[in-house]
Amino acid sequence: MEKWPPFEAKIGFSSSMAVGAWFNLVCLMAFGMMMMSSWGECRNGGMCMHDEAATHYIDMIDQTTLGHRFIKAEFNVTPRIGWQIDPFGHSAVQAYLLGAEVGFDSFFFGRIDYQDRAKRKIDKSLEVVWRGSKSLGSSSQIFAGAFPENYEPPSNFYFEVNANEDSPIIQDNTNLFDYNVAERVNEFVAAAIAQANITRTNHVMWTMGTDFRYQYAHTWFRQMDKFIHYVNQDGRVNALYSTPSIYTDAKYALNQAWPIKNEDYFPYADRLNAYWTGYFTSRPSLKGYVRVTSGYYLAARQLEFFSGRSKSGPNTDSLADALAIAQHHDAVSGTSKQHVADDYAKRLAIGYTECTLLNISYCPPSEIDLSKGKNLVIVVYNPLGWRRTDVVKIPIVDKNVVVRDFRGKEVESQVIPLVDVSVSIRNYHATAYLGKYPKVTPKYWLAFSATVPPLGFTTYVISSAKRAAGVSEKQTANESQRGQNQTIEVGPGNLKLVYSGKDGKLTKYINIKSLVEESVEQSFGYYSGHDGSTDLQASGAYIFRPNVSYPIKSEGQLPLTVFRGPLLDEVHQRINSWIYQVTRVYKEKEHAEFEFTIGPIPIDDGIGKEIITKITSTLQNNKQFFTDSNGRDFIERIRDYRKDWKLEVNQPVAGNYYPINHGIYLKDKSNELSVLVDRAVGGSSIVDGQLELMLHRKNAGTALFWTLTISIRRLLHDDGRGVAEALNETVCIGDKCQGLTIVGKYYLRIDPIGEGAKWRRSFGQEVYSPFLLAFTEQDGQYSHVPTFYGMNPSYLLPDNVAILTLQELQGGEVLLRLAHLYEVGEDKDLSVKASVELKKVFYNKKIKRIAEMSLSANQERAEMEKKRLVWKVEGSSEEPKVVRGGPVDPTKLVVELAPMEIRTFTINFYFR
């Protein structure tokens, strides 16, 4: 064999303990190169290796902060390497926000599309400088590397005991007939050189180990010890134990220029017909629970700050832990076994106890009998930094009620009948999860308009009245109307939705204020899930492999029922025996709210189903649409196209699906159509003018889509990626089980071109952080604190700024995190620098000390910037000048935020 010049083969073996806070004792074995052995999973220093598709950026920040601050407190260490080797595709937010902005110098990962990987091997571009944010550009870029073959060792270098692996050990006893030192050294060198040929510089890295290995670590380390010894004697390569930090420093020292990578690595396929896009939707109930808990946790920390953190009593810590571990790439992703998913939900429930079943009309505090002189007191808390008016809805027993504010002034309200679908779900799930059948059944929804100050609460009192609140007027499309081809218009405000009286379908969206008038249709359908009979690749928890698509047609005699009232109109549609939809149009809102109830998905035909909903318009979007990255940036998508390589299209539906945590939109020269979601889903634009969302999946084959596709899944086959179970969720009472029923929402709005960002950003915050309600009964006159202001009563945060974190830490220190909500160029008015006056935010406290920190609050920002490695990039690196907020003057205490900037502070106050 030709003797190669020696190149540093740094083979990093360091076994990673399966502890959430350990970050770079990691799974690498590299040549010239570093070899590291893997036992368990290596992480970023957070509480888990979080998912990157179904996670919201606030949750990603919180779980990373929890781990980083623990490591700092216990070991005085600040992690500097990102290690996301197992998530199923990688997001731009992970690179710039959870990479560069937490102080990492590099970021390593395992899973990228097999077509992308093949091209990058040829181009030697598996390792890049990743600029994930077009707003922050090079100021938040990071060195990033994908492994040549996922996170496995090279072929024939596995040394697990009792694992049916036949990699030959090094036999170095010359007295035995199977002596093989030269042979194994040659294999080692050949594998190193093969990787060197697809890698820039003379350093390569091997991951020594994989899932479920290192039962007996000495079997691995004994062989790696021998390889290092004999390979280094040979001299063609140099092998050594290493870490990702050592490998990063070795790469940086060579002053190499690297290719630029923008945007993200979605969607991910590991081979033909195997797109990992099903998990964007899998286990929608868990995804919804995580999202609800996340918004609750944000508000709970604020309230804990205002009331003072209890040193001995209850606090938010258990909720923080449960929510952090739920971000794992096999948790919120929906790719765990059923009993594991149940455990995640149980831990969340321990921390989250406030009316957990309110969304299915089960809330005992609101179902009291008010006819005997009792009052129901509702405290409405607003966790946003803006004054906010919204409609509050609670289930009630008697329609003869009146709502008053804390001054005693009557508030306009509306009573809406509670339909049988909601009652049956409420009773069944209450029995299943609480173990008892509800004694009282509410008959109505009570809706009223609440106005609440920023970071404050307002109190409302509900009492019995001789006259009823505004009762919704009921209108039903009947047989005679069908024959007349009549249209039905709903909407008490600027927004009007028009339905066909003949078939009950949505036909038109009209906004009389913005002068938008657009033909729109909304429908349900499903994809039958592939059973894997042709090539052993079924649709499952991870994989979305649709077989045939089917429309779901209305089976009801009456196509729709309308309830009209002073605050909102509701359109009720029984699509079939297992799909029910309510569409709401509010007087003071200019979007439509769609609430779907889907399930149990039938599988008697032996077919798994991926349920979708489609929204079809006349917009000419020319294959282009936009999806969010972890609820933060929006990324352009083009159907059947990848910017980094020429895509060979083999799955035209699954291969065009993307994760959606916040929203999806498309546009043409005149208008833009936006949809926001209440949980992580998968979505796409499979046909121009359409958005499609997947709502529910059941491993028998159904999926609901729009052309904004939301889908639900119920499937009958495992996809062979590790769960070893079909995605067939059920709810049981005793030994009787039925398929899961999902209740969820999405929101639709159409704006003139260039105007949609305001709604996506502002209302998106309201979706993530809804009003927090607290209830109590009261006999006679209400006597408690009627209203509360957390900030100066005359101060509001700018429209483009949100408070992500307001939390009292142990020792009295306060963690504050502020975020600019807009990208550069996203909105003509709000994509500008903003300022926050901390003296008015903390108007009743005096700041003693303020320090700007890294995003994960484990080091001061100035120190982090001082240590940051500056990587060279190929070609012209010219870009618009990146704008950042300036230092905070300790006297003026004003925080500046540039577009997409998040700034984190620790604050100490003077005690009063």
PDB file of N, CA, C and O in Angstrom, residues 44 50-62 64 84 89-102 104 107 130-134 136 140-142 261-266 627-635 637 659 661-662 761 804 823 855 900 902:
ATOM      1  N   ASN A  44     -25.772  18.805  24.325  1.00  0.00           N
ATOM      2  CA  ASN A  44     -25.294  20.187  24.283  1.00  0.00           C
ATOM      3  C   ASN A  44     -25.035  20.769  25.653  1.00  0.00           C
ATOM      4  O   ASN A  44     -24.753  21.942  25.771  1.00  0.00           O
ATOM      5  N   HIS A  50     -32.362  17.883  22.598  1.00  0.00           N
ATOM      6  CA  HIS A  50     -33.726  18.197  22.161  1.00  0.00           C
ATOM      7  C   HIS A  50     -33.922  17.973  20.668  1.00  0.00           C
ATOM      8  O   HIS A  50     -32.989  17.970  19.882  1.00  0.00           O
ATOM      9  N   ASP A  51     -35.187  17.802  20.322  1.00  0.00           N
ATOM     10  CA  ASP A  51     -35.586  17.726  18.927  1.00  0.00           C
ATOM     11  C   ASP A  51     -35.383  19.100  18.287  1.00  0.00           C
ATOM     12  O   ASP A  51     -35.263  20.109  18.985  1.00  0.00           O
ATOM     13  N   GLU A  52     -35.347  19.142  16.961  1.00  0.00           N
ATOM     14  CA  GLU A  52     -35.181  20.413  16.265  1.00  0.00           C
ATOM     15  C   GLU A  52     -36.321  20.724  15.310  1.00  0.00           C
ATOM     16  O   GLU A  52     -36.305  21.760  14.658  1.00  0.00           O
ATOM     17  N   ALA A  53     -37.318  19.834  15.231  1.00  0.00           N
ATOM     18  CA  ALA A  53     -38.441  20.061  14.330  1.00  0.00           C
ATOM     19  C   ALA A  53     -39.706  20.437  15.085  1.00  0.00           C
ATOM     20  O   ALA A  53     -40.379  21.405  14.734  1.00  0.00           O
ATOM     21  N   ALA A  54     -40.042  19.688  16.132  1.00  0.00           N
ATOM     22  CA  ALA A  54     -41.300  19.876  16.851  1.00  0.00           C
ATOM     23  C   ALA A  54     -41.138  20.726  18.100  1.00  0.00           C
ATOM     24  O   ALA A  54     -42.056  20.814  18.910  1.00  0.00           O
ATOM     25  N   THR A  55     -39.984  21.357  18.276  1.00  0.00           N
ATOM     26  CA  THR A  55     -39.710  22.169  19.466  1.00  0.00           C
ATOM     27  C   THR A  55     -39.872  23.654  19.166  1.00  0.00           C
ATOM     28  O   THR A  55     -39.513  24.127  18.088  1.00  0.00           O
ATOM     29  N   HIS A  56     -40.384  24.383  20.125  1.00  0.00           N
ATOM     30  CA  HIS A  56     -40.479  25.841  20.045  1.00  0.00           C
ATOM     31  C   HIS A  56     -39.185  26.433  20.596  1.00  0.00           C
ATOM     32  O   HIS A  56     -38.600  25.918  21.545  1.00  0.00           O
ATOM     33  N   TYR A  57     -38.746  27.535  20.002  1.00  0.00           N
ATOM     34  CA  TYR A  57     -37.443  28.088  20.394  1.00  0.00           C
ATOM     35  C   TYR A  57     -37.386  28.477  21.865  1.00  0.00           C
ATOM     36  O   TYR A  57     -36.325  28.385  22.497  1.00  0.00           O
ATOM     37  N   ILE A  58     -38.509  28.889  22.455  1.00  0.00           N
ATOM     38  CA  ILE A  58     -38.493  29.242  23.875  1.00  0.00           C
ATOM     39  C   ILE A  58     -38.209  28.005  24.715  1.00  0.00           C
ATOM     40  O   ILE A  58     -37.439  28.051  25.684  1.00  0.00           O
ATOM     41  N   ASP A  59     -38.801  26.874  24.351  1.00  0.00           N
ATOM     42  CA  ASP A  59     -38.536  25.627  25.076  1.00  0.00           C
ATOM     43  C   ASP A  59     -37.093  25.179  24.895  1.00  0.00           C
ATOM     44  O   ASP A  59     -36.471  24.654  25.829  1.00  0.00           O
ATOM     45  N   MET A  60     -36.556  25.351  23.693  1.00  0.00           N
ATOM     46  CA  MET A  60     -35.157  24.993  23.442  1.00  0.00           C
ATOM     47  C   MET A  60     -34.228  25.821  24.327  1.00  0.00           C
ATOM     48  O   MET A  60     -33.273  25.310  24.920  1.00  0.00           O
ATOM     49  N   ILE A  61     -34.525  27.111  24.422  1.00  0.00           N
ATOM     50  CA  ILE A  61     -33.715  27.999  25.260  1.00  0.00           C
ATOM     51  C   ILE A  61     -33.822  27.595  26.724  1.00  0.00           C
ATOM     52  O   ILE A  61     -32.814  27.498  27.444  1.00  0.00           O
ATOM     53  N   ASP A  62     -35.047  27.338  27.187  1.00  0.00           N
ATOM     54  CA  ASP A  62     -35.257  27.029  28.602  1.00  0.00           C
ATOM     55  C   ASP A  62     -34.542  25.751  29.019  1.00  0.00           C
ATOM     56  O   ASP A  62     -33.894  25.700  30.062  1.00  0.00           O
ATOM     57  N   THR A  64     -32.000  24.275  27.591  1.00  0.00           N
ATOM     58  CA  THR A  64     -30.548  24.457  27.505  1.00  0.00           C
ATOM     59  C   THR A  64     -30.048  25.296  28.678  1.00  0.00           C
ATOM     60  O   THR A  64     -29.009  24.996  29.271  1.00  0.00           O
ATOM     61  N   GLN A  84     -25.563  17.486  18.490  1.00  0.00           N
ATOM     62  CA  GLN A  84     -26.940  17.085  18.180  1.00  0.00           C
ATOM     63  C   GLN A  84     -26.896  15.931  17.183  1.00  0.00           C
ATOM     64  O   GLN A  84     -27.362  16.042  16.052  1.00  0.00           O
ATOM     65  N   GLY A  89     -33.002  15.641  11.314  1.00  0.00           N
ATOM     66  CA  GLY A  89     -32.981  16.888  10.569  1.00  0.00           C
ATOM     67  C   GLY A  89     -32.600  18.001  11.519  1.00  0.00           C
ATOM     68  O   GLY A  89     -32.753  17.887  12.742  1.00  0.00           O
ATOM     69  N   HIS A  90     -32.100  19.113  10.967  1.00  0.00           N
ATOM     70  CA  HIS A  90     -31.530  20.147  11.830  1.00  0.00           C
ATOM     71  C   HIS A  90     -31.996  21.538  11.392  1.00  0.00           C
ATOM     72  O   HIS A  90     -32.049  21.852  10.202  1.00  0.00           O
ATOM     73  N   SER A  91     -32.322  22.365  12.388  1.00  0.00           N
ATOM     74  CA  SER A  91     -32.955  23.650  12.125  1.00  0.00           C
ATOM     75  C   SER A  91     -31.953  24.791  12.133  1.00  0.00           C
ATOM     76  O   SER A  91     -30.905  24.730  12.787  1.00  0.00           O
ATOM     77  N   ALA A  92     -32.304  25.855  11.437  1.00  0.00           N
ATOM     78  CA  ALA A  92     -31.474  27.058  11.415  1.00  0.00           C
ATOM     79  C   ALA A  92     -31.407  27.693  12.795  1.00  0.00           C
ATOM     80  O   ALA A  92     -30.363  28.215  13.209  1.00  0.00           O
ATOM     81  N   VAL A  93     -32.509  27.642  13.549  1.00  0.00           N
ATOM     82  CA  VAL A  93     -32.526  28.203  14.900  1.00  0.00           C
ATOM     83  C   VAL A  93     -31.535  27.472  15.805  1.00  0.00           C
ATOM     84  O   VAL A  93     -30.871  28.080  16.640  1.00  0.00           O
ATOM     85  N   GLN A  94     -31.427  26.154  15.646  1.00  0.00           N
ATOM     86  CA  GLN A  94     -30.449  25.405  16.430  1.00  0.00           C
ATOM     87  C   GLN A  94     -29.037  25.920  16.164  1.00  0.00           C
ATOM     88  O   GLN A  94     -28.239  26.070  17.081  1.00  0.00           O
ATOM     89  N   ALA A  95     -28.734  26.210  14.911  1.00  0.00           N
ATOM     90  CA  ALA A  95     -27.379  26.627  14.558  1.00  0.00           C
ATOM     91  C   ALA A  95     -27.032  27.990  15.137  1.00  0.00           C
ATOM     92  O   ALA A  95     -26.015  28.150  15.814  1.00  0.00           O
ATOM     93  N   TYR A  96     -27.882  28.987  14.884  1.00  0.00           N
ATOM     94  CA  TYR A  96     -27.474  30.333  15.288  1.00  0.00           C
ATOM     95  C   TYR A  96     -27.897  30.679  16.711  1.00  0.00           C
ATOM     96  O   TYR A  96     -27.162  31.345  17.446  1.00  0.00           O
ATOM     97  N   LEU A  97     -29.084  30.208  17.126  1.00  0.00           N
ATOM     98  CA  LEU A  97     -29.582  30.608  18.432  1.00  0.00           C
ATOM     99  C   LEU A  97     -29.079  29.685  19.529  1.00  0.00           C
ATOM    100  O   LEU A  97     -28.542  30.133  20.540  1.00  0.00           O
ATOM    101  N   LEU A  98     -29.246  28.366  19.327  1.00  0.00           N
ATOM    102  CA  LEU A  98     -28.801  27.407  20.331  1.00  0.00           C
ATOM    103  C   LEU A  98     -27.388  26.935  20.048  1.00  0.00           C
ATOM    104  O   LEU A  98     -26.919  25.972  20.659  1.00  0.00           O
ATOM    105  N   GLY A  99     -26.703  27.617  19.145  1.00  0.00           N
ATOM    106  CA  GLY A  99     -25.300  27.339  18.859  1.00  0.00           C
ATOM    107  C   GLY A  99     -24.456  28.549  19.182  1.00  0.00           C
ATOM    108  O   GLY A  99     -23.893  28.686  20.267  1.00  0.00           O
ATOM    109  N   ALA A 100     -24.402  29.481  18.226  1.00  0.00           N
ATOM    110  CA  ALA A 100     -23.554  30.661  18.405  1.00  0.00           C
ATOM    111  C   ALA A 100     -23.973  31.520  19.590  1.00  0.00           C
ATOM    112  O   ALA A 100     -23.135  32.007  20.352  1.00  0.00           O
ATOM    113  N   GLU A 101     -25.274  31.697  19.779  1.00  0.00           N
ATOM    114  CA  GLU A 101     -25.740  32.619  20.816  1.00  0.00           C
ATOM    115  C   GLU A 101     -25.617  32.061  22.233  1.00  0.00           C
ATOM    116  O   GLU A 101     -25.785  32.801  23.203  1.00  0.00           O
ATOM    117  N   VAL A 102     -25.360  30.776  22.376  1.00  0.00           N
ATOM    118  CA  VAL A 102     -25.070  30.237  23.707  1.00  0.00           C
ATOM    119  C   VAL A 102     -23.568  30.102  23.938  1.00  0.00           C
ATOM    120  O   VAL A 102     -23.143  29.597  24.975  1.00  0.00           O
ATOM    121  N   PHE A 104     -21.268  28.527  21.751  1.00  0.00           N
ATOM    122  CA  PHE A 104     -20.596  27.374  21.174  1.00  0.00           C
ATOM    123  C   PHE A 104     -19.651  27.808  20.052  1.00  0.00           C
ATOM    124  O   PHE A 104     -19.931  28.755  19.320  1.00  0.00           O
ATOM    125  N   PHE A 107     -20.561  22.864  16.138  1.00  0.00           N
ATOM    126  CA  PHE A 107     -21.820  22.149  16.271  1.00  0.00           C
ATOM    127  C   PHE A 107     -21.740  20.916  15.379  1.00  0.00           C
ATOM    128  O   PHE A 107     -21.494  21.033  14.179  1.00  0.00           O
ATOM    129  N   TRP A 130     -21.954  27.729   9.216  1.00  0.00           N
ATOM    130  CA  TRP A 130     -23.416  27.787   9.100  1.00  0.00           C
ATOM    131  C   TRP A 130     -23.909  29.146   9.572  1.00  0.00           C
ATOM    132  O   TRP A 130     -23.730  29.523  10.734  1.00  0.00           O
ATOM    133  N   ARG A 131     -24.546  29.885   8.664  1.00  0.00           N
ATOM    134  CA  ARG A 131     -25.209  31.147   8.989  1.00  0.00           C
ATOM    135  C   ARG A 131     -26.708  30.909   8.953  1.00  0.00           C
ATOM    136  O   ARG A 131     -27.344  30.971   7.908  1.00  0.00           O
ATOM    137  N   GLY A 132     -27.271  30.640  10.099  1.00  0.00           N
ATOM    138  CA  GLY A 132     -28.669  30.236  10.160  1.00  0.00           C
ATOM    139  C   GLY A 132     -29.654  31.382  10.136  1.00  0.00           C
ATOM    140  O   GLY A 132     -30.834  31.163   9.904  1.00  0.00           O
ATOM    141  N   SER A 133     -29.194  32.607  10.382  1.00  0.00           N
ATOM    142  CA  SER A 133     -30.100  33.754  10.466  1.00  0.00           C
ATOM    143  C   SER A 133     -29.726  34.792   9.426  1.00  0.00           C
ATOM    144  O   SER A 133     -28.603  35.294   9.421  1.00  0.00           O
ATOM    145  N   LYS A 134     -30.668  35.121   8.563  1.00  0.00           N
ATOM    146  CA  LYS A 134     -30.387  36.169   7.583  1.00  0.00           C
ATOM    147  C   LYS A 134     -30.353  37.545   8.241  1.00  0.00           C
ATOM    148  O   LYS A 134     -29.761  38.480   7.697  1.00  0.00           O
ATOM    149  N   LEU A 136     -29.118  38.126  11.522  1.00  0.00           N
ATOM    150  CA  LEU A 136     -27.912  38.256  12.345  1.00  0.00           C
ATOM    151  C   LEU A 136     -26.642  37.877  11.600  1.00  0.00           C
ATOM    152  O   LEU A 136     -25.544  38.160  12.065  1.00  0.00           O
ATOM    153  N   SER A 140     -23.688  35.573  14.096  1.00  0.00           N
ATOM    154  CA  SER A 140     -24.157  34.366  14.771  1.00  0.00           C
ATOM    155  C   SER A 140     -23.882  33.117  13.937  1.00  0.00           C
ATOM    156  O   SER A 140     -24.639  32.160  13.971  1.00  0.00           O
ATOM    157  N   GLN A 141     -22.794  33.130  13.212  1.00  0.00           N
ATOM    158  CA  GLN A 141     -22.427  31.934  12.450  1.00  0.00           C
ATOM    159  C   GLN A 141     -21.643  30.974  13.336  1.00  0.00           C
ATOM    160  O   GLN A 141     -21.110  31.355  14.374  1.00  0.00           O
ATOM    161  N   ILE A 142     -21.582  29.714  12.906  1.00  0.00           N
ATOM    162  CA  ILE A 142     -20.913  28.698  13.702  1.00  0.00           C
ATOM    163  C   ILE A 142     -20.319  27.646  12.782  1.00  0.00           C
ATOM    164  O   ILE A 142     -20.864  27.373  11.704  1.00  0.00           O
ATOM    165  N   LYS A 261     -23.094  27.661   4.692  1.00  0.00           N
ATOM    166  CA  LYS A 261     -24.390  27.001   4.698  1.00  0.00           C
ATOM    167  C   LYS A 261     -25.418  27.963   5.264  1.00  0.00           C
ATOM    168  O   LYS A 261     -25.200  28.565   6.323  1.00  0.00           O
ATOM    169  N   ASN A 262     -26.538  28.131   4.559  1.00  0.00           N
ATOM    170  CA  ASN A 262     -27.634  28.949   5.053  1.00  0.00           C
ATOM    171  C   ASN A 262     -28.855  28.071   5.327  1.00  0.00           C
ATOM    172  O   ASN A 262     -28.923  26.915   4.911  1.00  0.00           O
ATOM    173  N   GLU A 263     -29.796  28.624   6.032  1.00  0.00           N
ATOM    174  CA  GLU A 263     -31.085  27.981   6.300  1.00  0.00           C
ATOM    175  C   GLU A 263     -30.916  26.667   7.059  1.00  0.00           C
ATOM    176  O   GLU A 263     -30.166  26.617   8.021  1.00  0.00           O
ATOM    177  N   ASP A 264     -31.609  25.566   6.656  1.00  0.00           N
ATOM    178  CA  ASP A 264     -31.640  24.393   7.524  1.00  0.00           C
ATOM    179  C   ASP A 264     -31.404  23.102   6.752  1.00  0.00           C
ATOM    180  O   ASP A 264     -31.082  23.121   5.557  1.00  0.00           O
ATOM    181  N   TYR A 265     -31.549  21.969   7.458  1.00  0.00           N
ATOM    182  CA  TYR A 265     -31.377  20.645   6.871  1.00  0.00           C
ATOM    183  C   TYR A 265     -32.680  19.846   6.943  1.00  0.00           C
ATOM    184  O   TYR A 265     -32.683  18.682   7.341  1.00  0.00           O
ATOM    185  N   PHE A 266     -33.783  20.456   6.562  1.00  0.00           N
ATOM    186  CA  PHE A 266     -35.068  19.774   6.481  1.00  0.00           C
ATOM    187  C   PHE A 266     -35.551  19.773   5.037  1.00  0.00           C
ATOM    188  O   PHE A 266     -35.249  20.717   4.299  1.00  0.00           O
ATOM    189  N   THR A 627     -42.224  28.491   5.788  1.00  0.00           N
ATOM    190  CA  THR A 627     -42.527  27.862   7.071  1.00  0.00           C
ATOM    191  C   THR A 627     -41.571  28.391   8.132  1.00  0.00           C
ATOM    192  O   THR A 627     -40.455  28.815   7.826  1.00  0.00           O
ATOM    193  N   ASP A 628     -42.023  28.337   9.386  1.00  0.00           N
ATOM    194  CA  ASP A 628     -41.192  28.869  10.464  1.00  0.00           C
ATOM    195  C   ASP A 628     -40.102  27.882  10.864  1.00  0.00           C
ATOM    196  O   ASP A 628     -40.222  26.675  10.640  1.00  0.00           O
ATOM    197  N   SER A 629     -39.066  28.392  11.466  1.00  0.00           N
ATOM    198  CA  SER A 629     -38.007  27.583  12.054  1.00  0.00           C
ATOM    199  C   SER A 629     -38.132  27.670  13.561  1.00  0.00           C
ATOM    200  O   SER A 629     -37.787  28.695  14.159  1.00  0.00           O
ATOM    201  N   ASN A 630     -38.706  26.630  14.179  1.00  0.00           N
ATOM    202  CA  ASN A 630     -38.890  26.569  15.629  1.00  0.00           C
ATOM    203  C   ASN A 630     -39.648  27.766  16.191  1.00  0.00           C
ATOM    204  O   ASN A 630     -39.408  28.210  17.311  1.00  0.00           O
ATOM    205  N   GLY A 631     -40.561  28.326  15.386  1.00  0.00           N
ATOM    206  CA  GLY A 631     -41.357  29.452  15.844  1.00  0.00           C
ATOM    207  C   GLY A 631     -40.650  30.788  15.755  1.00  0.00           C
ATOM    208  O   GLY A 631     -41.186  31.794  16.230  1.00  0.00           O
ATOM    209  N   ARG A 632     -39.489  30.825  15.108  1.00  0.00           N
ATOM    210  CA  ARG A 632     -38.684  32.051  15.095  1.00  0.00           C
ATOM    211  C   ARG A 632     -38.609  32.644  13.680  1.00  0.00           C
ATOM    212  O   ARG A 632     -39.457  33.404  13.283  1.00  0.00           O
ATOM    213  N   ASP A 633     -37.600  32.292  12.903  1.00  0.00           N
ATOM    214  CA  ASP A 633     -37.448  32.812  11.542  1.00  0.00           C
ATOM    215  C   ASP A 633     -38.392  32.088  10.585  1.00  0.00           C
ATOM    216  O   ASP A 633     -38.805  30.951  10.828  1.00  0.00           O
ATOM    217  N   PHE A 634     -38.726  32.724   9.473  1.00  0.00           N
ATOM    218  CA  PHE A 634     -39.443  32.064   8.394  1.00  0.00           C
ATOM    219  C   PHE A 634     -38.478  31.770   7.253  1.00  0.00           C
ATOM    220  O   PHE A 634     -37.640  32.607   6.900  1.00  0.00           O
ATOM    221  N   ILE A 635     -38.588  30.567   6.695  1.00  0.00           N
ATOM    222  CA  ILE A 635     -37.667  30.104   5.658  1.00  0.00           C
ATOM    223  C   ILE A 635     -38.446  29.829   4.372  1.00  0.00           C
ATOM    224  O   ILE A 635     -39.507  29.192   4.396  1.00  0.00           O
ATOM    225  N   ARG A 637     -39.492  27.996   1.126  1.00  0.00           N
ATOM    226  CA  ARG A 637     -39.499  26.632   0.605  1.00  0.00           C
ATOM    227  C   ARG A 637     -39.979  26.680  -0.845  1.00  0.00           C
ATOM    228  O   ARG A 637     -40.893  27.449  -1.172  1.00  0.00           O
ATOM    229  N   PRO A 659     -41.527  20.988   9.015  1.00  0.00           N
ATOM    230  CA  PRO A 659     -42.070  21.180  10.371  1.00  0.00           C
ATOM    231  C   PRO A 659     -42.635  22.579  10.540  1.00  0.00           C
ATOM    232  O   PRO A 659     -42.060  23.557  10.052  1.00  0.00           O
ATOM    233  N   ASN A 661     -44.102  24.997  13.663  1.00  0.00           N
ATOM    234  CA  ASN A 661     -44.370  25.249  15.081  1.00  0.00           C
ATOM    235  C   ASN A 661     -45.192  26.503  15.295  1.00  0.00           C
ATOM    236  O   ASN A 661     -45.885  26.645  16.290  1.00  0.00           O
ATOM    237  N   HIS A 662     -45.086  27.411  14.361  1.00  0.00           N
ATOM    238  CA  HIS A 662     -45.731  28.715  14.492  1.00  0.00           C
ATOM    239  C   HIS A 662     -46.709  28.931  13.344  1.00  0.00           C
ATOM    240  O   HIS A 662     -47.887  29.168  13.570  1.00  0.00           O
ATOM    241  N   ARG A 761     -46.810  37.706  13.637  1.00  0.00           N
ATOM    242  CA  ARG A 761     -45.953  37.927  14.802  1.00  0.00           C
ATOM    243  C   ARG A 761     -46.755  38.284  16.056  1.00  0.00           C
ATOM    244  O   ARG A 761     -46.524  37.717  17.127  1.00  0.00           O
ATOM    245  N   LEU A 804     -39.549  36.972  26.855  1.00  0.00           N
ATOM    246  CA  LEU A 804     -39.492  35.512  26.801  1.00  0.00           C
ATOM    247  C   LEU A 804     -39.334  34.899  28.185  1.00  0.00           C
ATOM    248  O   LEU A 804     -39.844  33.807  28.448  1.00  0.00           O
ATOM    249  N   GLU A 823     -37.873  39.886  11.595  1.00  0.00           N
ATOM    250  CA  GLU A 823     -36.647  39.729  10.829  1.00  0.00           C
ATOM    251  C   GLU A 823     -36.347  41.009  10.049  1.00  0.00           C
ATOM    252  O   GLU A 823     -37.226  41.853   9.841  1.00  0.00           O
ATOM    253  N   LEU A 855     -27.066  33.590  25.826  1.00  0.00           N
ATOM    254  CA  LEU A 855     -28.467  33.206  25.742  1.00  0.00           C
ATOM    255  C   LEU A 855     -28.856  32.234  26.845  1.00  0.00           C
ATOM    256  O   LEU A 855     -29.961  32.296  27.387  1.00  0.00           O
ATOM    257  N   MET A 900     -34.583  40.371  15.164  1.00  0.00           N
ATOM    258  CA  MET A 900     -34.281  38.982  15.515  1.00  0.00           C
ATOM    259  C   MET A 900     -33.310  38.842  16.685  1.00  0.00           C
ATOM    260  O   MET A 900     -32.901  37.746  17.023  1.00  0.00           O
ATOM    261  N   ILE A 902     -32.151  38.529  20.487  1.00  0.00           N
ATOM    262  CA  ILE A 902     -32.614  38.167  21.822  1.00  0.00           C
ATOM    263  C   ILE A 902     -31.507  38.541  22.794  1.00  0.00           C
ATOM    264  O   ILE A 902     -30.347  38.166  22.597  1.00  0.00           O
TER     265      ILE A 902
END
